[in-house]
PDB file of C-alpha atoms in Angstrom:
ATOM      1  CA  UNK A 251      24.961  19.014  25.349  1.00 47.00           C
ATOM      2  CA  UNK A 252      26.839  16.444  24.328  1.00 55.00           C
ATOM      3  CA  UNK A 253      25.477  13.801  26.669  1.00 56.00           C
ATOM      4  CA  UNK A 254      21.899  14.098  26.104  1.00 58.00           C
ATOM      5  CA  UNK A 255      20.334  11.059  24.851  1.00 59.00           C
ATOM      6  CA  UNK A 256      19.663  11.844  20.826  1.00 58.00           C
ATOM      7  CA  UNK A 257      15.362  10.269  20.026  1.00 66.00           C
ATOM      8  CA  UNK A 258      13.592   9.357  17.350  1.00 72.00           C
ATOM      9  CA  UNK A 259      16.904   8.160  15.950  1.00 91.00           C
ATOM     10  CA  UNK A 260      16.237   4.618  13.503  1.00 92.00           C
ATOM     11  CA  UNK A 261      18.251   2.409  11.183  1.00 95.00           C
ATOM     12  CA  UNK A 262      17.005   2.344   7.684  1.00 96.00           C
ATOM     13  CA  UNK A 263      17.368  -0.497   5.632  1.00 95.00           C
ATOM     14  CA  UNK A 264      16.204  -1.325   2.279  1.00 95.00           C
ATOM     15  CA  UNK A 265      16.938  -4.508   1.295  1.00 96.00           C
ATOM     16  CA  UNK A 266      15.378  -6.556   4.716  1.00 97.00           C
ATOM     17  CA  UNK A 267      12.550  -9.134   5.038  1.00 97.00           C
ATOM     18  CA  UNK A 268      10.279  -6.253   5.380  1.00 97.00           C
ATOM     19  CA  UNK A 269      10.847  -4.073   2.894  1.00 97.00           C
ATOM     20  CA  UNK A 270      10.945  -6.904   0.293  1.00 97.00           C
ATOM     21  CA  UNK A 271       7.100  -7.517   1.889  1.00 97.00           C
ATOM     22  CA  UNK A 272       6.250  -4.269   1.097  1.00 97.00           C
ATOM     23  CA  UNK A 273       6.924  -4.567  -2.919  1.00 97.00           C
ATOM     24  CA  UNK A 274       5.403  -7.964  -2.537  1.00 97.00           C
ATOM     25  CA  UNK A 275       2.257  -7.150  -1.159  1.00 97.00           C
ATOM     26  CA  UNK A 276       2.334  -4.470  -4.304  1.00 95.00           C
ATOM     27  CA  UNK A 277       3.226  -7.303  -6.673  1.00 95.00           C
ATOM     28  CA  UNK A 278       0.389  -9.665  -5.374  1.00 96.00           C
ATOM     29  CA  UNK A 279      -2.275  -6.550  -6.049  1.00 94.00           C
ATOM     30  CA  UNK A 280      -1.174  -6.827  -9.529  1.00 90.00           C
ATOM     31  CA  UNK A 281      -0.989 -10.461  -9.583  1.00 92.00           C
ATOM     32  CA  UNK A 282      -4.839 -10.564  -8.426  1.00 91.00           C
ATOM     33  CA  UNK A 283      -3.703 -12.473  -5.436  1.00 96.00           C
ATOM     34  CA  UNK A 284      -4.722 -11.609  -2.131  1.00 97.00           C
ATOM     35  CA  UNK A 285      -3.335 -14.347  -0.165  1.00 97.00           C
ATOM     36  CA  UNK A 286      -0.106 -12.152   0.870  1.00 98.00           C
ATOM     37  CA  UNK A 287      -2.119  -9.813   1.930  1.00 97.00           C
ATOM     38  CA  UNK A 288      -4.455 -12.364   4.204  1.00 97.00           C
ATOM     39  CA  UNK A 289      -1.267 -13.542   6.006  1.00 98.00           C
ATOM     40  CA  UNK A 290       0.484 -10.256   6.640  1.00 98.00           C
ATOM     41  CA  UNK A 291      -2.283  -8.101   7.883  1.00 98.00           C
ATOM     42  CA  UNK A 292      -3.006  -8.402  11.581  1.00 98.00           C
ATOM     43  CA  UNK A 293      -7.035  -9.081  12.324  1.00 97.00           C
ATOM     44  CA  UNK A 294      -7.196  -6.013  13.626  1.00 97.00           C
ATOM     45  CA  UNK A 295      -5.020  -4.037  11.446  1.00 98.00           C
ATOM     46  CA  UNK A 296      -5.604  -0.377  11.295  1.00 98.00           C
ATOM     47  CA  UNK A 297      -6.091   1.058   7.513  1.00 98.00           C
ATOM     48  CA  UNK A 298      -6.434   4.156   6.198  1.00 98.00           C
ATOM     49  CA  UNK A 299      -6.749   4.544   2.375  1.00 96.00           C
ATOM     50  CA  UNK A 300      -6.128   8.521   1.394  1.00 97.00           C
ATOM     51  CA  UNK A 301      -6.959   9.275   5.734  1.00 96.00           C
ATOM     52  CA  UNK A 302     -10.522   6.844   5.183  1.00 96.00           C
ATOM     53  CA  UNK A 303     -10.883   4.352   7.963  1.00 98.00           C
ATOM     54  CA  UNK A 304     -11.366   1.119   7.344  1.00 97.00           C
ATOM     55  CA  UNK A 305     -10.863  -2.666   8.458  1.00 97.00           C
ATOM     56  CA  UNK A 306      -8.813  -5.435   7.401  1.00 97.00           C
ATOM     57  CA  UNK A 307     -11.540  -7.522   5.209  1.00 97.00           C
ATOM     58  CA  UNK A 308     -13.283  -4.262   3.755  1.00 97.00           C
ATOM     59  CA  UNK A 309      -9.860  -3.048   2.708  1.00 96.00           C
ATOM     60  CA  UNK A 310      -8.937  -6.189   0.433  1.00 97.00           C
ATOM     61  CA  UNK A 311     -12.406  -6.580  -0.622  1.00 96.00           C
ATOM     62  CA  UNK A 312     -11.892  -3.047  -2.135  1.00 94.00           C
ATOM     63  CA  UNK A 313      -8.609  -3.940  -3.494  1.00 94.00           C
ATOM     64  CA  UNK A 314     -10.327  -6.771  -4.924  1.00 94.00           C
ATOM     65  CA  UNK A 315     -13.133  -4.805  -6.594  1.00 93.00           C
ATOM     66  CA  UNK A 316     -10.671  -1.985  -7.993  1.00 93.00           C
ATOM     67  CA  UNK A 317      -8.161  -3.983  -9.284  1.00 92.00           C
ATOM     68  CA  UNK A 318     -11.249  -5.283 -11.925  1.00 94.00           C
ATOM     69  CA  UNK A 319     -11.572  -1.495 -12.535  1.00 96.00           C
ATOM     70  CA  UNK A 320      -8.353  -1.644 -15.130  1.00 95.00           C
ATOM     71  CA  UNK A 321      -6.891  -3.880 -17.709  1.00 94.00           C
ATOM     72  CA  UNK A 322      -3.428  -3.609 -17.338  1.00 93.00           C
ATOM     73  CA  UNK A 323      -0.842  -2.205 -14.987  1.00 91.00           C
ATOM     74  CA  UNK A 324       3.329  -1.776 -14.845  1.00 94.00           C
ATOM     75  CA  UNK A 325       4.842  -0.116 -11.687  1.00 95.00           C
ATOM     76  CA  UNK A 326       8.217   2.020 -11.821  1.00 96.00           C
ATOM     77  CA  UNK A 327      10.030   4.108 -10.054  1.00 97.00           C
ATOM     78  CA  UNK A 328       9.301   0.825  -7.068  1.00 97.00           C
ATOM     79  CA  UNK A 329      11.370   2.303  -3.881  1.00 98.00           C
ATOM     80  CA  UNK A 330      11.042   0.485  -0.108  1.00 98.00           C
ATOM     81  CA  UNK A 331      12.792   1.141   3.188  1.00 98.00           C
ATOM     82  CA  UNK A 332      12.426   0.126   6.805  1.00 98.00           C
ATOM     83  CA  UNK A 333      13.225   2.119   9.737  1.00 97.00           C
ATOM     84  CA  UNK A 334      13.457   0.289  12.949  1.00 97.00           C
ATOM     85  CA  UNK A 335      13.386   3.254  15.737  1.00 96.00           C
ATOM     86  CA  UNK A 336      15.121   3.423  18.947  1.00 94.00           C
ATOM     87  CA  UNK A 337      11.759   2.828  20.519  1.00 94.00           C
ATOM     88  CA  UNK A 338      10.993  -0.627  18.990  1.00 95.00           C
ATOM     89  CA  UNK A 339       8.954   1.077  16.489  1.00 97.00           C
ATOM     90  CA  UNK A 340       9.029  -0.679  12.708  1.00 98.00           C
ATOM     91  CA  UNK A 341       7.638   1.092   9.806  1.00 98.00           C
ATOM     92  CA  UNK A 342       8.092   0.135   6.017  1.00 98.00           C
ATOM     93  CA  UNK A 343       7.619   3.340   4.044  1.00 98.00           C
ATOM     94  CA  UNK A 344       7.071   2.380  -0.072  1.00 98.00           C
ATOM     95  CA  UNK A 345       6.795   5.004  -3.022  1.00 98.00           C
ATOM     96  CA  UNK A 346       6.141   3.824  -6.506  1.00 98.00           C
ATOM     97  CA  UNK A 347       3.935   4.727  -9.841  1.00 98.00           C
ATOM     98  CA  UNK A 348       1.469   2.950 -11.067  1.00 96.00           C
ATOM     99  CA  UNK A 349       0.518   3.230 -14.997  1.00 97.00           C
ATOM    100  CA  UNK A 350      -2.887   1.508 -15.748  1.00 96.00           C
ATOM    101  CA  UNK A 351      -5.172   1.654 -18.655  1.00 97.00           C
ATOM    102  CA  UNK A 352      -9.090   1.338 -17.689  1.00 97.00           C
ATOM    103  CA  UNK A 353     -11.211  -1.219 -18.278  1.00 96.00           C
ATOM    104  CA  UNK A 354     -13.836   0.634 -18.546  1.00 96.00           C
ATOM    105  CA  UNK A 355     -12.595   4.469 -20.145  1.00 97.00           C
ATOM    106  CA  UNK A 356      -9.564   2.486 -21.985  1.00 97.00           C
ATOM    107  CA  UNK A 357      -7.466   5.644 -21.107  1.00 97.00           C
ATOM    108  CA  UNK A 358      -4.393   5.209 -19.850  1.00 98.00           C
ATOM    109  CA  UNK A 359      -2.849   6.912 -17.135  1.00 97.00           C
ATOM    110  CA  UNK A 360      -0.180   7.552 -13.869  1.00 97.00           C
ATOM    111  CA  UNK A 361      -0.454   7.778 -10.493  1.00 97.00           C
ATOM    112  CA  UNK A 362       2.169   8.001  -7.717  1.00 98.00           C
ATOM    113  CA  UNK A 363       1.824   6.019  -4.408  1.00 98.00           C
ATOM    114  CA  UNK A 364       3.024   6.039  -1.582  1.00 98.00           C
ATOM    115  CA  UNK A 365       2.268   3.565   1.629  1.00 98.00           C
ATOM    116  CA  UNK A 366       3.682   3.273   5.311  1.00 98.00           C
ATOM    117  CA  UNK A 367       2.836   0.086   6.884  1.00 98.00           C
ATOM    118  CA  UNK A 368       3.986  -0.433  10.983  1.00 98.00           C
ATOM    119  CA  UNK A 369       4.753  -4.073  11.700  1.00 98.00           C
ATOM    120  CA  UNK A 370       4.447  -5.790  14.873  1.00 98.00           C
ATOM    121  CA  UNK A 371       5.999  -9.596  15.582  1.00 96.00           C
ATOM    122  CA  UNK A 372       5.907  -9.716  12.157  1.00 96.00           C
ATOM    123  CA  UNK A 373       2.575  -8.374  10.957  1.00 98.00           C
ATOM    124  CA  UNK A 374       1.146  -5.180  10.038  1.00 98.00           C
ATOM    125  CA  UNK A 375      -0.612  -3.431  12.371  1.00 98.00           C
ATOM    126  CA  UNK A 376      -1.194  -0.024  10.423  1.00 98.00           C
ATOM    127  CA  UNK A 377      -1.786   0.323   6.582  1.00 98.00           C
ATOM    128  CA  UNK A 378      -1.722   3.978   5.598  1.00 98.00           C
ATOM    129  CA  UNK A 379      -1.672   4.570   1.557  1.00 98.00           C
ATOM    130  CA  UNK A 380      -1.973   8.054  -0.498  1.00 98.00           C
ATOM    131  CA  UNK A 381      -2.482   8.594  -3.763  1.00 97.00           C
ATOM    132  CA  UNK A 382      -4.465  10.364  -5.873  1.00 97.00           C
ATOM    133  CA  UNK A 383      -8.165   8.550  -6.224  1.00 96.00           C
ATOM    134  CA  UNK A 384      -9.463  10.780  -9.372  1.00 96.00           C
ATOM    135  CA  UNK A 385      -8.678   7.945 -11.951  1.00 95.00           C
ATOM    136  CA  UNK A 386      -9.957   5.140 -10.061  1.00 95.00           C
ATOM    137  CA  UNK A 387     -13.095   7.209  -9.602  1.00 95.00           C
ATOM    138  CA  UNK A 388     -13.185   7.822 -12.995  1.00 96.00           C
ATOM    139  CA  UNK A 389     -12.865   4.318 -14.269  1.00 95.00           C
ATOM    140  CA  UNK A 390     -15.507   3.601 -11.480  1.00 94.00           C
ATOM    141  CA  UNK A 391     -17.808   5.864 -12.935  1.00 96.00           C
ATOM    142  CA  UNK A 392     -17.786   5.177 -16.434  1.00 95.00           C
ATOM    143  CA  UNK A 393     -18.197   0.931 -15.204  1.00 94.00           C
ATOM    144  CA  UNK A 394     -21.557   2.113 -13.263  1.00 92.00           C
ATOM    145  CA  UNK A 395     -22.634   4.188 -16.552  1.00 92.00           C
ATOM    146  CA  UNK A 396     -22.249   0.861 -18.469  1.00 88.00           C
ATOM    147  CA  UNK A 397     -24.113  -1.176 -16.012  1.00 82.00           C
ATOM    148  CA  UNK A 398     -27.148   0.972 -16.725  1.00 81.00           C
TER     149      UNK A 398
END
């Protein structure tokens, strides 16, 4: 009927405060700098890299450790939006590709990303990201082999 209240309806945006976040927390990664990262995640934020659980400091300690795992990076195909539900709900959903030769193999190769992050008052409360991890294991493998 025509007077039935329509849910789970949202505006989208792309070009807002929080969508701009989203590639910047990306860009900071590459940059090495975590500070971004520090002052948008809640304490308490919930994280799950490829479904795995984890916390807030363990998360960009990781990040940290991985990004020594390769020797250079470029990003393309870089696409944000925010949808702010009818509920109140806020969640920043970001594709993009990342090419990146190993530090340790030297190959070079792509990977597709993408990330939903759900903000509250400003910070994000939920971190979810999905990619395929076979290259970083790779390149984490052959840096153990060398440490032998």
């Amino acid at each position: 009927s025509c007077t039935k209240k329509q849910t789970g309806t949202a505006v989208v945006k792309n070009s807002d405060e929080l969508s701009l976040n989203a590639k910047s927390l990306l860009q900071a990664y590459f940059d090495n700098d975590f500070s971004l990262w520090e002052e948008l995640f809640s304490e308490d934020c919930e994280v799950l890299i490829n479904n795995n659980a984890l916390d807030k400091k363990t998360t960009i300690e990781g990040l940290k450790q991985e990004r020594t795992l390769f020797s250079s990076f470029s990003i393309s195909e870089d696409y944000s939006h925010t949808n702010y539900f009818n509920n109140g709900n806020i969640w920043t959903n970001h594709w993009f590709t990342v090419k990146a030769t190993g530090a340790f193999t030297g190959e070079t190769n792509s990977v597709r990303v993408h990330t939903d992050l759900k903000w509250e008052n400003g910070k994000v409360v939920i971190f979810q990201a999905y990619f395929d991890p076979s290259v970083t294991i790779k390149e984490a493998t052959a840096m153990s082999e060398m440490s032998k």
